[in-house]
XYZ file of C-alpha atoms in Angstrom:
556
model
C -24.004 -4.076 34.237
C -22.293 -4.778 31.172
C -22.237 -4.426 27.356
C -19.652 -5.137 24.787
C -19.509 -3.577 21.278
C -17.106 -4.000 18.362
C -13.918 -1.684 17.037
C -11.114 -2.739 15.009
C -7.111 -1.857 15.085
C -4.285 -2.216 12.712
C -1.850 -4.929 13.297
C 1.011 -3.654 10.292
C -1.327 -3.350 7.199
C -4.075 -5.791 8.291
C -7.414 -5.044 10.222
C -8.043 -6.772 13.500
C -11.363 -7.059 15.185
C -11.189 -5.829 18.795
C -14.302 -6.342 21.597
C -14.929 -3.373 23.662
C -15.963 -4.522 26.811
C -17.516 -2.568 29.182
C -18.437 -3.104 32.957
C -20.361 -0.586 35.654
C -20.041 -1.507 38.913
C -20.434 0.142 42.271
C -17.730 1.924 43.619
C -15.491 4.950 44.116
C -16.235 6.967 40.348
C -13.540 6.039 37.944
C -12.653 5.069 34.495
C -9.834 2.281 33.761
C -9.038 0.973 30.740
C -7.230 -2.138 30.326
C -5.856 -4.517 27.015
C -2.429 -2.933 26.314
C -3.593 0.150 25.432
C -1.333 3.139 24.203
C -1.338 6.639 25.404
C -3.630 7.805 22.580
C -6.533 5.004 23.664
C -5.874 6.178 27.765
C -6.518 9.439 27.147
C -9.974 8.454 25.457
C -11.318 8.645 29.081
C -11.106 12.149 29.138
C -12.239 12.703 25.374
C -15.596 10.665 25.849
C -16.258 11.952 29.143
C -16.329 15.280 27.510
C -18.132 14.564 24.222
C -20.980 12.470 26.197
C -21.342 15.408 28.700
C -21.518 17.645 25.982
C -24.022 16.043 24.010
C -26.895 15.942 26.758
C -25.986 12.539 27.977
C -24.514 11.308 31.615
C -21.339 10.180 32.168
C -22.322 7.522 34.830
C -20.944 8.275 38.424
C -19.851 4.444 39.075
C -16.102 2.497 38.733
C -15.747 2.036 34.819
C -14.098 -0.835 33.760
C -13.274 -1.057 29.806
C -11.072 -4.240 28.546
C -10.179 -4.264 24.764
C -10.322 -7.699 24.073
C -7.660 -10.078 23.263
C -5.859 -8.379 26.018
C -2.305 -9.689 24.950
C -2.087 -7.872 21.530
C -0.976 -4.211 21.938
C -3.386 -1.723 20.701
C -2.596 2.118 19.551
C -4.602 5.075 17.883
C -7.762 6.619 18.724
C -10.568 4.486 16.804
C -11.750 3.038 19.676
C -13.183 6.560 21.078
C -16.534 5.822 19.770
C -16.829 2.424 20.270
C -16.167 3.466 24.208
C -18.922 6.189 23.899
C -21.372 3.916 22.674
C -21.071 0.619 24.581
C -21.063 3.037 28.514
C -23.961 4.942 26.908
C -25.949 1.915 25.965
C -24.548 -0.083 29.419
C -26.021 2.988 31.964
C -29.451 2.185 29.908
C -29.269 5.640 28.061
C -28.930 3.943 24.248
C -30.650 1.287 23.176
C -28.400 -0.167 19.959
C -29.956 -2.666 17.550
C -27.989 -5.635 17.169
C -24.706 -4.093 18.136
C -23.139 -7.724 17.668
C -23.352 -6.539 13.563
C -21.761 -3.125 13.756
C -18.386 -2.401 13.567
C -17.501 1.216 15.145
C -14.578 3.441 14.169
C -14.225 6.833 14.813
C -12.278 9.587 17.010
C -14.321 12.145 19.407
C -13.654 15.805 19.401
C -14.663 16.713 22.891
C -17.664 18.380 21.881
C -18.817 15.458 20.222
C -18.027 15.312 16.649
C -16.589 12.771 14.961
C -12.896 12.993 13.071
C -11.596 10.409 10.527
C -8.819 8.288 11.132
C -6.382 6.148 9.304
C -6.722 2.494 8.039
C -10.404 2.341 8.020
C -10.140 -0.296 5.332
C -8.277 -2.683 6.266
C -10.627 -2.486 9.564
C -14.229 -2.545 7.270
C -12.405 -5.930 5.244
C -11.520 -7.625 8.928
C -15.538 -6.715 9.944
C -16.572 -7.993 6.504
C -14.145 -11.273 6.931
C -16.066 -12.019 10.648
C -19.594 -11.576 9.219
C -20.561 -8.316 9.925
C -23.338 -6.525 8.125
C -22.652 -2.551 8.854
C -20.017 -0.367 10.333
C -20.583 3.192 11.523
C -17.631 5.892 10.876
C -17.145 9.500 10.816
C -18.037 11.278 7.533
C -14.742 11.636 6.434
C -14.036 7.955 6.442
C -17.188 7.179 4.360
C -16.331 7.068 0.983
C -13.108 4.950 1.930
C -15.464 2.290 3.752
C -17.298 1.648 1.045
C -14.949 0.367 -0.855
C -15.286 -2.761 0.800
C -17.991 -4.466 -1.057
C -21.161 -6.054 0.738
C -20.702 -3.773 4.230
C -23.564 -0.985 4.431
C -21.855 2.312 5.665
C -23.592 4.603 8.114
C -21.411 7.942 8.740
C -21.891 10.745 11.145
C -20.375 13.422 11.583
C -21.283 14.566 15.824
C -22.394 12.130 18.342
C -25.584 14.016 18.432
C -26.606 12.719 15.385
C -27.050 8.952 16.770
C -30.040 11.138 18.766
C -33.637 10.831 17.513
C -34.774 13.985 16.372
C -36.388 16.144 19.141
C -39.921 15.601 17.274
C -39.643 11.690 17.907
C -38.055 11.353 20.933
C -42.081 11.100 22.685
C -42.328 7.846 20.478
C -38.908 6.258 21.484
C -39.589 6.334 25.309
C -39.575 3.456 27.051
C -43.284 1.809 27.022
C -44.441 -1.767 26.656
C -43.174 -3.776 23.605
C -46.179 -3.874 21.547
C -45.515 -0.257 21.290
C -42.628 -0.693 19.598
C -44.158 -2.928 16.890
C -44.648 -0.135 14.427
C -41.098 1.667 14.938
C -39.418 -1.562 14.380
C -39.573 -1.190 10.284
C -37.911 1.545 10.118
C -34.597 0.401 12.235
C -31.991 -1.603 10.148
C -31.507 -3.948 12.798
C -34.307 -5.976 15.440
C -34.834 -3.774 18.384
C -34.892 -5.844 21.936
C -36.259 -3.919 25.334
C -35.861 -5.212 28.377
C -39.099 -5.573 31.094
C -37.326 -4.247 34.012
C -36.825 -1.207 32.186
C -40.144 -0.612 31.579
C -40.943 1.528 35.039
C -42.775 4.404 35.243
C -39.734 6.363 36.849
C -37.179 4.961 34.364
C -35.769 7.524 32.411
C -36.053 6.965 28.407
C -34.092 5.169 26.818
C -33.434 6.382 22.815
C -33.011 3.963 20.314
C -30.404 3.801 17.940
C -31.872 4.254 14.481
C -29.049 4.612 11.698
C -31.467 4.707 8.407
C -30.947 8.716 8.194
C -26.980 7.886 8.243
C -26.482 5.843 5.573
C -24.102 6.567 2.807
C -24.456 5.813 -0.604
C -21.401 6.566 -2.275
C -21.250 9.165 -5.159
C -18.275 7.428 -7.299
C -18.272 4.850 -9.982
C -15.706 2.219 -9.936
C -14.954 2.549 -13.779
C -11.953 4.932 -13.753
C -9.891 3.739 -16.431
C -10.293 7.205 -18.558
C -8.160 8.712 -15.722
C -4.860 6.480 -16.673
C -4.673 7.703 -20.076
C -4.772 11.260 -19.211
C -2.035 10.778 -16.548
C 0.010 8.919 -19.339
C -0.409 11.087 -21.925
C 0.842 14.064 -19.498
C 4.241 12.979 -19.570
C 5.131 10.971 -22.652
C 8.582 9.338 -24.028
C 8.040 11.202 -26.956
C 9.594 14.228 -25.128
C 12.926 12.819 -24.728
C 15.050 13.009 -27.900
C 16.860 10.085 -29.189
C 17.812 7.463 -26.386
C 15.561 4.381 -28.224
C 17.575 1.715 -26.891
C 17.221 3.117 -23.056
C 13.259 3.022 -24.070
C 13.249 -0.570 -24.938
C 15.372 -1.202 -22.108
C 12.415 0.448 -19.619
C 9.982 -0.893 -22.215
C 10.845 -5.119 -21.412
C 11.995 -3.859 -17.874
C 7.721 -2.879 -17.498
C 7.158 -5.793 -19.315
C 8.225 -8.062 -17.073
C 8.647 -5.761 -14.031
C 12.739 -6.370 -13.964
C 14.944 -4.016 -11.736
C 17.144 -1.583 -13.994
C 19.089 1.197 -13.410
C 20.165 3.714 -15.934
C 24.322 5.443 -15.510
C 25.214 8.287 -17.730
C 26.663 11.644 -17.430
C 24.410 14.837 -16.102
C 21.442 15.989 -18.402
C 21.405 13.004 -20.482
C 17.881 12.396 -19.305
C 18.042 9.423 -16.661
C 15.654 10.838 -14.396
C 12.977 12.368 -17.442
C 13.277 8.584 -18.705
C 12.207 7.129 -15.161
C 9.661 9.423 -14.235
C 7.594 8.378 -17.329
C 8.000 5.173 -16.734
C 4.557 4.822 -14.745
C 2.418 5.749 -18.345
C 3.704 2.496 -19.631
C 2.192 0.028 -16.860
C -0.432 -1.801 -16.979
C -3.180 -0.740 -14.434
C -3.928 -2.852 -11.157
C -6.527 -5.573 -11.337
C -8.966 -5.867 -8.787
C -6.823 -8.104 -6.313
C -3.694 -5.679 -6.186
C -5.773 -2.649 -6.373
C -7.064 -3.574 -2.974
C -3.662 -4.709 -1.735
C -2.336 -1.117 -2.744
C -5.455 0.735 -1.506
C -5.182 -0.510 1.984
C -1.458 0.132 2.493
C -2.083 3.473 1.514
C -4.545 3.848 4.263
C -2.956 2.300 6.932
C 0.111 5.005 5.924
C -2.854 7.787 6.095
C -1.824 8.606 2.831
C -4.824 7.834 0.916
C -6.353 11.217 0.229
C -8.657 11.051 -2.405
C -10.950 7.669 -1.222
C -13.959 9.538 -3.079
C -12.583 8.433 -6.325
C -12.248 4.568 -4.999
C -9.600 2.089 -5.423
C -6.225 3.127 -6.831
C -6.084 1.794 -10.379
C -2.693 3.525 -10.970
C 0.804 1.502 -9.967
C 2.546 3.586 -7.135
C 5.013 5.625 -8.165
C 7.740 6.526 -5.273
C 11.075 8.908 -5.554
C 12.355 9.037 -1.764
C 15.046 11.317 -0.925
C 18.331 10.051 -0.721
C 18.781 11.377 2.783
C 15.793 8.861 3.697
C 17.088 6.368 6.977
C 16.564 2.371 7.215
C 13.393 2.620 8.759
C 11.720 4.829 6.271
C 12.435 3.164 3.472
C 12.205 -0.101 4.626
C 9.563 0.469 7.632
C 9.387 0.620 11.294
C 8.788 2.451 14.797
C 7.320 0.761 17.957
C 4.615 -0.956 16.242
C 5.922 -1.147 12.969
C 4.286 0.669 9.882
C 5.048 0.406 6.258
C 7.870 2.025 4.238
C 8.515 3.764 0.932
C 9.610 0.060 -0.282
C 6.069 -1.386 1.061
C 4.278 2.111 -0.313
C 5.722 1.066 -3.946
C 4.080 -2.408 -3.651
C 3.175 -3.321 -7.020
C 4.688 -0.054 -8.715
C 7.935 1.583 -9.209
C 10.672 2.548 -6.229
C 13.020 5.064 -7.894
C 16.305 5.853 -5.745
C 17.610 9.014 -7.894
C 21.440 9.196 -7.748
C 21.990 5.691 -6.076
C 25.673 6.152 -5.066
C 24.246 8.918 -2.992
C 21.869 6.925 -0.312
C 23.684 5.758 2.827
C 25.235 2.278 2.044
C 23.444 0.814 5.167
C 20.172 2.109 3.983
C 21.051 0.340 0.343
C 21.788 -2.780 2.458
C 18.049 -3.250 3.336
C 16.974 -3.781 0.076
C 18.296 -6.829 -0.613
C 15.648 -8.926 1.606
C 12.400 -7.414 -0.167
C 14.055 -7.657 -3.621
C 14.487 -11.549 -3.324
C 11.366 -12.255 -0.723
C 8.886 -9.656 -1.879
C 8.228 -8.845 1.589
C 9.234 -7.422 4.428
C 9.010 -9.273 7.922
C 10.103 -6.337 10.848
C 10.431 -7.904 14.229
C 9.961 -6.527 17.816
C 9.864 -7.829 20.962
C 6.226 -8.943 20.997
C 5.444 -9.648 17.485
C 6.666 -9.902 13.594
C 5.244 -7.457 11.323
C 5.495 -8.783 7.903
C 4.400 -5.997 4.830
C 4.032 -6.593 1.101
C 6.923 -4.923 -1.186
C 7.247 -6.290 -4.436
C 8.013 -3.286 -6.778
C 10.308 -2.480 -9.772
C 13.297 -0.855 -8.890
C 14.554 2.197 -10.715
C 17.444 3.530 -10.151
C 19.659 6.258 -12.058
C 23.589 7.035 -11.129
C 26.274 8.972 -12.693
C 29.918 6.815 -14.061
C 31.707 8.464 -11.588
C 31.467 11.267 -8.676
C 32.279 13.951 -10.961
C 29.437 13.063 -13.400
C 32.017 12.996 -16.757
C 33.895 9.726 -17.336
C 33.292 8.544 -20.867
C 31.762 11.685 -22.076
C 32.055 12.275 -25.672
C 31.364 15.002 -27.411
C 31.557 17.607 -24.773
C 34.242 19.872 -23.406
C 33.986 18.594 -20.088
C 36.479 15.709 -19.050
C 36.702 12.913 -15.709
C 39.072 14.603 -13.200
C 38.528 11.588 -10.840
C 41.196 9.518 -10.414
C 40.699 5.097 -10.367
C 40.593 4.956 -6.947
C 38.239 7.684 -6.756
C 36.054 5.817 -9.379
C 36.018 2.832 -7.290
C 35.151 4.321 -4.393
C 32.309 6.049 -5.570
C 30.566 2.980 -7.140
C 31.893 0.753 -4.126
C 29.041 2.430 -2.103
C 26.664 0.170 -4.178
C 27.830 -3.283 -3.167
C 28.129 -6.140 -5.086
C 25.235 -8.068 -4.214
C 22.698 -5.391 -4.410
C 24.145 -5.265 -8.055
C 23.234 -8.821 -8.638
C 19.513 -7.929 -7.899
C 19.479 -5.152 -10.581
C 18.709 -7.205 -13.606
C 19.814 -4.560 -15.920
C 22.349 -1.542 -16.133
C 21.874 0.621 -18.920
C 24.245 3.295 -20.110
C 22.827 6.473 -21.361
C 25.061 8.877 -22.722
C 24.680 12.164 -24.130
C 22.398 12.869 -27.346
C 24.639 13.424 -30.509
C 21.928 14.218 -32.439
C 19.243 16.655 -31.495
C 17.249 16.690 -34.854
C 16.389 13.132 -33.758
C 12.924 13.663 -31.839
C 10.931 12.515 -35.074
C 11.935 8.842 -34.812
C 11.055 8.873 -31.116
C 8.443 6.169 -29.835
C 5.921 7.335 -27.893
C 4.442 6.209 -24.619
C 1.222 4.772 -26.190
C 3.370 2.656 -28.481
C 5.789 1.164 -25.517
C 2.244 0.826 -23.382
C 0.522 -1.423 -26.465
C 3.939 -3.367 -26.103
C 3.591 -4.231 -22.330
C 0.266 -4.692 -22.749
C 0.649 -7.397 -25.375
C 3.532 -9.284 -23.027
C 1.564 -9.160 -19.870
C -1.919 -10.943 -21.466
C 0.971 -13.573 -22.527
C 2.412 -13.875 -18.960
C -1.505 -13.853 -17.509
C -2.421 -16.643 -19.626
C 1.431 -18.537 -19.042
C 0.931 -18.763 -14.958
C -3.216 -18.684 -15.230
C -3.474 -20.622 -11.453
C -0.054 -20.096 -9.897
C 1.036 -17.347 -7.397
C 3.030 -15.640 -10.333
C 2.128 -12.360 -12.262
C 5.485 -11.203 -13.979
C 8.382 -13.494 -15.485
C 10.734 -11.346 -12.696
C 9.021 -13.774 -10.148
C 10.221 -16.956 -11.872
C 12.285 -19.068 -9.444
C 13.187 -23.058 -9.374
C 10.866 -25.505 -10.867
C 8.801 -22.836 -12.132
C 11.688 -20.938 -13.890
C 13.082 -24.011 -15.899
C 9.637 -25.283 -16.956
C 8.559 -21.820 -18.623
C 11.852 -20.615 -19.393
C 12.850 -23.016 -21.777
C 16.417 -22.560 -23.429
C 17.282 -23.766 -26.798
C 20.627 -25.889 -27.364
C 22.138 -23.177 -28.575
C 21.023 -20.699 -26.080
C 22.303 -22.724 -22.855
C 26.319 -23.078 -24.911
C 26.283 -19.230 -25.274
C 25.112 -18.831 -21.362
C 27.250 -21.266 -20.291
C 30.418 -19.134 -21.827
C 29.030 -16.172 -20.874
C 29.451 -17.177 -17.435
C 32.805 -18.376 -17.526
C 34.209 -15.265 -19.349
C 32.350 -12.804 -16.868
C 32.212 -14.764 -13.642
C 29.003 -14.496 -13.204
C 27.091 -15.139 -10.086
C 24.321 -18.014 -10.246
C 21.626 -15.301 -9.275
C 22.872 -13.532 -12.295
C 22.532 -16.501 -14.638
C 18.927 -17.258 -13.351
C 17.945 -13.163 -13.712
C 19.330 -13.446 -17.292
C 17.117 -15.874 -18.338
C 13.883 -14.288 -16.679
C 15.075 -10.692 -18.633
C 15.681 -13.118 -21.945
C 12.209 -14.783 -21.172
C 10.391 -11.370 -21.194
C 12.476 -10.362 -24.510
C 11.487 -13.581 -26.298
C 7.631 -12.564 -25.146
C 8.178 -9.155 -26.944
C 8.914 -11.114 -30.143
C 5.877 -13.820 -29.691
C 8.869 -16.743 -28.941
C 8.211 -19.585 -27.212
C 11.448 -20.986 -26.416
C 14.239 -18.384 -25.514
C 16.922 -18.413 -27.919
C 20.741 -17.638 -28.641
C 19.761 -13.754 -29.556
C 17.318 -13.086 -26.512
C 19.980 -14.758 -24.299
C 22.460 -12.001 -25.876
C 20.107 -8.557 -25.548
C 20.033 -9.656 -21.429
C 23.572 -10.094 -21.296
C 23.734 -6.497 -23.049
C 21.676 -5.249 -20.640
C 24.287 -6.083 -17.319
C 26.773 -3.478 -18.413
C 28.278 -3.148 -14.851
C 29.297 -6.665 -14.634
C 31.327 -6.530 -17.976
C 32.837 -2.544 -17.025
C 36.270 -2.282 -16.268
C 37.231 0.843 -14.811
C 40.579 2.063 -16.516
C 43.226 5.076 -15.927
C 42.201 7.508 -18.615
């Protein structure tokens, strides 16, 4: 006898479909489970024979044979416990499933029989909805997440029991002859085929699986954009006194998502300006929203699924005792990092100098690809990560070279100096497209010419409808993803423009990744001012803006 059903499995951030085959032959009773499976899927054996005993049903006494098809790509977690419940119950002639070629299963079994949720159902409902499937069955908890996947029709459950016909109806669902099915077929969501040779007297019934009282309808509506602007207005840049020109630097680096990282003493507010630097982003579109949604669920970090996709950019602050693999990804079968986990939002490494320099090192890839490709043995894992950077850092390892105004004075000595910012190496530096000083407030009365966060947001706003109407048809959202052709046809310079780059160059020694990340930053500042062409002055605000590569650290 056999019978095949259909479960899913994440390979990195994407669903794949996976065929659960399953084959009873005669023989010694055993179970055996074959496909590269991981310790979580072996031990299923002992987790379904439990919840099927325990749910009224029989475990069949007969050599088991289960193959998780294709057999040659290495398959972890526990989704496939239902899947394996269903296809030996409905192979020993105790189920009857309509249609199970159109139902994708996902769940975990408890061994008493209920069912628990588990992580990266929606990458698995897209890969279902990508291979034609109509409906996929998951545990309760995993409902609301499923049907975020448009044109799939969710049935949840929350015990096995519940794929049972209620004790009132199970006289109807015995096995009789096929006319007698005629008016029970209506009510099923899926034709209902009976074999003849199980109609026998002495046959025990068989219950058919009816799925119309599981059906979810989910109780969210995908209009959330009222939440955003009560999240913004929480923390807003009118709360930091003074600092305007570090607000228009965070203002064009949203703008046209550009790396930046802010240096200044202790308590001059680096970290206050970063943190509300979310409030000013646009929200995600429909595309990226589902990008972001399914990372977060194949981390198992998307907790509130009720509420549907994430609409807000990712905001992540890892600590700086974080290793290579957690920031950039990894394990035996890889899974995404904090850099993949800030896909499409902000990455904000507090205190720079103060990761390890190897972890620092990783960076560079996924700041010039946008991705991250992590290889093994038996396959290449590649996750999204394009993100703005944000980083904050203080001059020096004592916190106080080129204070003014305070009592406090830089006991480091040059070497010292250079040692601290030598754990940031050069051409991690080159990827940061601006370095902003802040230093400390002189005036404190200042807080009534403060802009606010709704004025900075109107800003970004304004540049990004310019940049989605610029590269309308081309892989390209933000001017920070400019490169070759595509850079000198929309970042046009003026005559005068490309004399003062040129000897800007020369005098600093510029690298050319440096003179190309110049003019993206200038082409988002000549957006903020409506320009079409990027002139001398925008050309002069991003050179402003690379303070580190014009600092010379002297014996004071």
């Amino acid at each position: 006898m056999y019978g095949k059903m259909h479960s899913a499995c994440l390979y990195g951030i994407e669903g794949v479909m996976i065929g659960v085959e399953i084959d009873l032959a005669n023989g010694l009773p055993q179970t055996s489970i074959i496909g590269l499976p991981d310790s979580a899927i072996r031990e299923a054996v002992e987790r379904v024979r439990a919840a099927v005993k325990n749910c009224g049903y029989r475990y069949p006494q007969q050599r088991v044979t289960i193959n998780l098809a294709p057999a040659d790509l290495r398959k972890e977690g526990s989704a496939f416990d239902l899947a394996i419940a269903l296809g030996i119950l409905t192979t020993s002639g105790q189920l009857d499933m309509p249609e199970a070629e159109q139902l994708l299963l996902i769940g975990e079994l408890a061994l008493d029989g209920s069912l628990r949720p588990v992580t990266g159902v929606l990458s698995m409902v897209e890969a279902a909805r990508r291979n034609g499937m109509k409906g996929v069955l998951v545990p309760k908890g995993n409902a609301a997440e499923a049907s975020l996947i448009s044109g799939m029709t969710v049935y949840a459950a929350e015990h096995l029991r519940q794929l049972t016909p209620p004790d009132a109806d199970r006289e109807l669902l015995t096995v009789r002859p096929l006319s007698t099915f005629s008016s029970q077929l209506g009510e099923l969501p899926f034709p209902v085929t009976v074999s003849t040779s199980q109609i026998e007297k002495d046959c025990p019934p068989v219950k058919v699986l009816s799925l119309n009282h599981l059906r979810f309808i989910p109780e969210y509506a995908h209009t959330d954009s009222g939440s955003s602007e009560v999240n913004m207005m929480a923390e807003d840049y009118s709360d930091v006194l003074g600092q305007n020109h570090v607000k228009r630097a965070l203002m064009i680096a949203a703008a046209g998502m550009h790396n930046i990282v802010l240096m200044g003493p202790p308590g001059t507010g680096k970290t206050m300006l970063i943190k509300r630097l979310p409030g000013i982003l646009p929200e995600l579109d429909n595309n990226e929203s589902l990008e972001v949604t399914k990372i977060f669920s194949s981390a198992g970090k998307l907790k509130e699924a009720n509420s549907g996709l994430l609409r807000s950019r990712p905001f992540r602050s890892p600590h700086h005792t974080i290793s290579a693999a957690g920031l950039i990804g990894g394990g035996g079968i890889p899974k995404p990092g904090e850099v993949s986990l800030a896909h499409r939002g902000v990455l904000f490494l507090d205190e720079l100098p103060e990761f390890s320099r190897n972890v620092l090192e990783v960076l560079r890839q996924p700041l010039e690809d946008g991705v991250v490709t992590i290889s093994r043995a038996r396959a290449a894992f590649t996750f999204p990560a394009q993100f703005l950077l944000a980083c904050s850092m203080n001059p020096c390892s004592c916190g106080y070279l080129g204070s003014i105004g305070t009592t406090k004075r830089c006991t480091c000595s040059p070497a010292k100096i250079a040692q601290y910012r030598g754990k940031i190496s050069g051409p991690l530096l080159d990827r940061i497209d601006m370095q902003v000083d802040v230093p400390r407030p002189r005036d404190w009365e200042e807080q009534g010419a403060s802009i606010s966060s709704s004025e900075m947001r109107t800003e970004v706003l304004k540049v990004q409808a310019i940049q989605k109407e610029r590269y309308r048809g081309l892989p390209i959202s933000w001017n920070s993803e400019l490169s070759g052709t595509a850079l000198r046809r929309y970042a046009r310079l003026q005559k005068d423009g490309r004399q003062l780059l040129n000897d800007i160059l020369e005098s600093l020694g510029l690298s050319m990744r440096a003179h190309d990340r110049i003019i993206k930053l200038a082409r988002t500042i000549a957006d903020l001012e409506g320009a079409a062409d990027i002139g001398s002055s925008h050309l002069a605000e991003a050179v402003q803006y690379r303070n580190l590569d014009r600092q010379v650290v002297v014996d004071e």
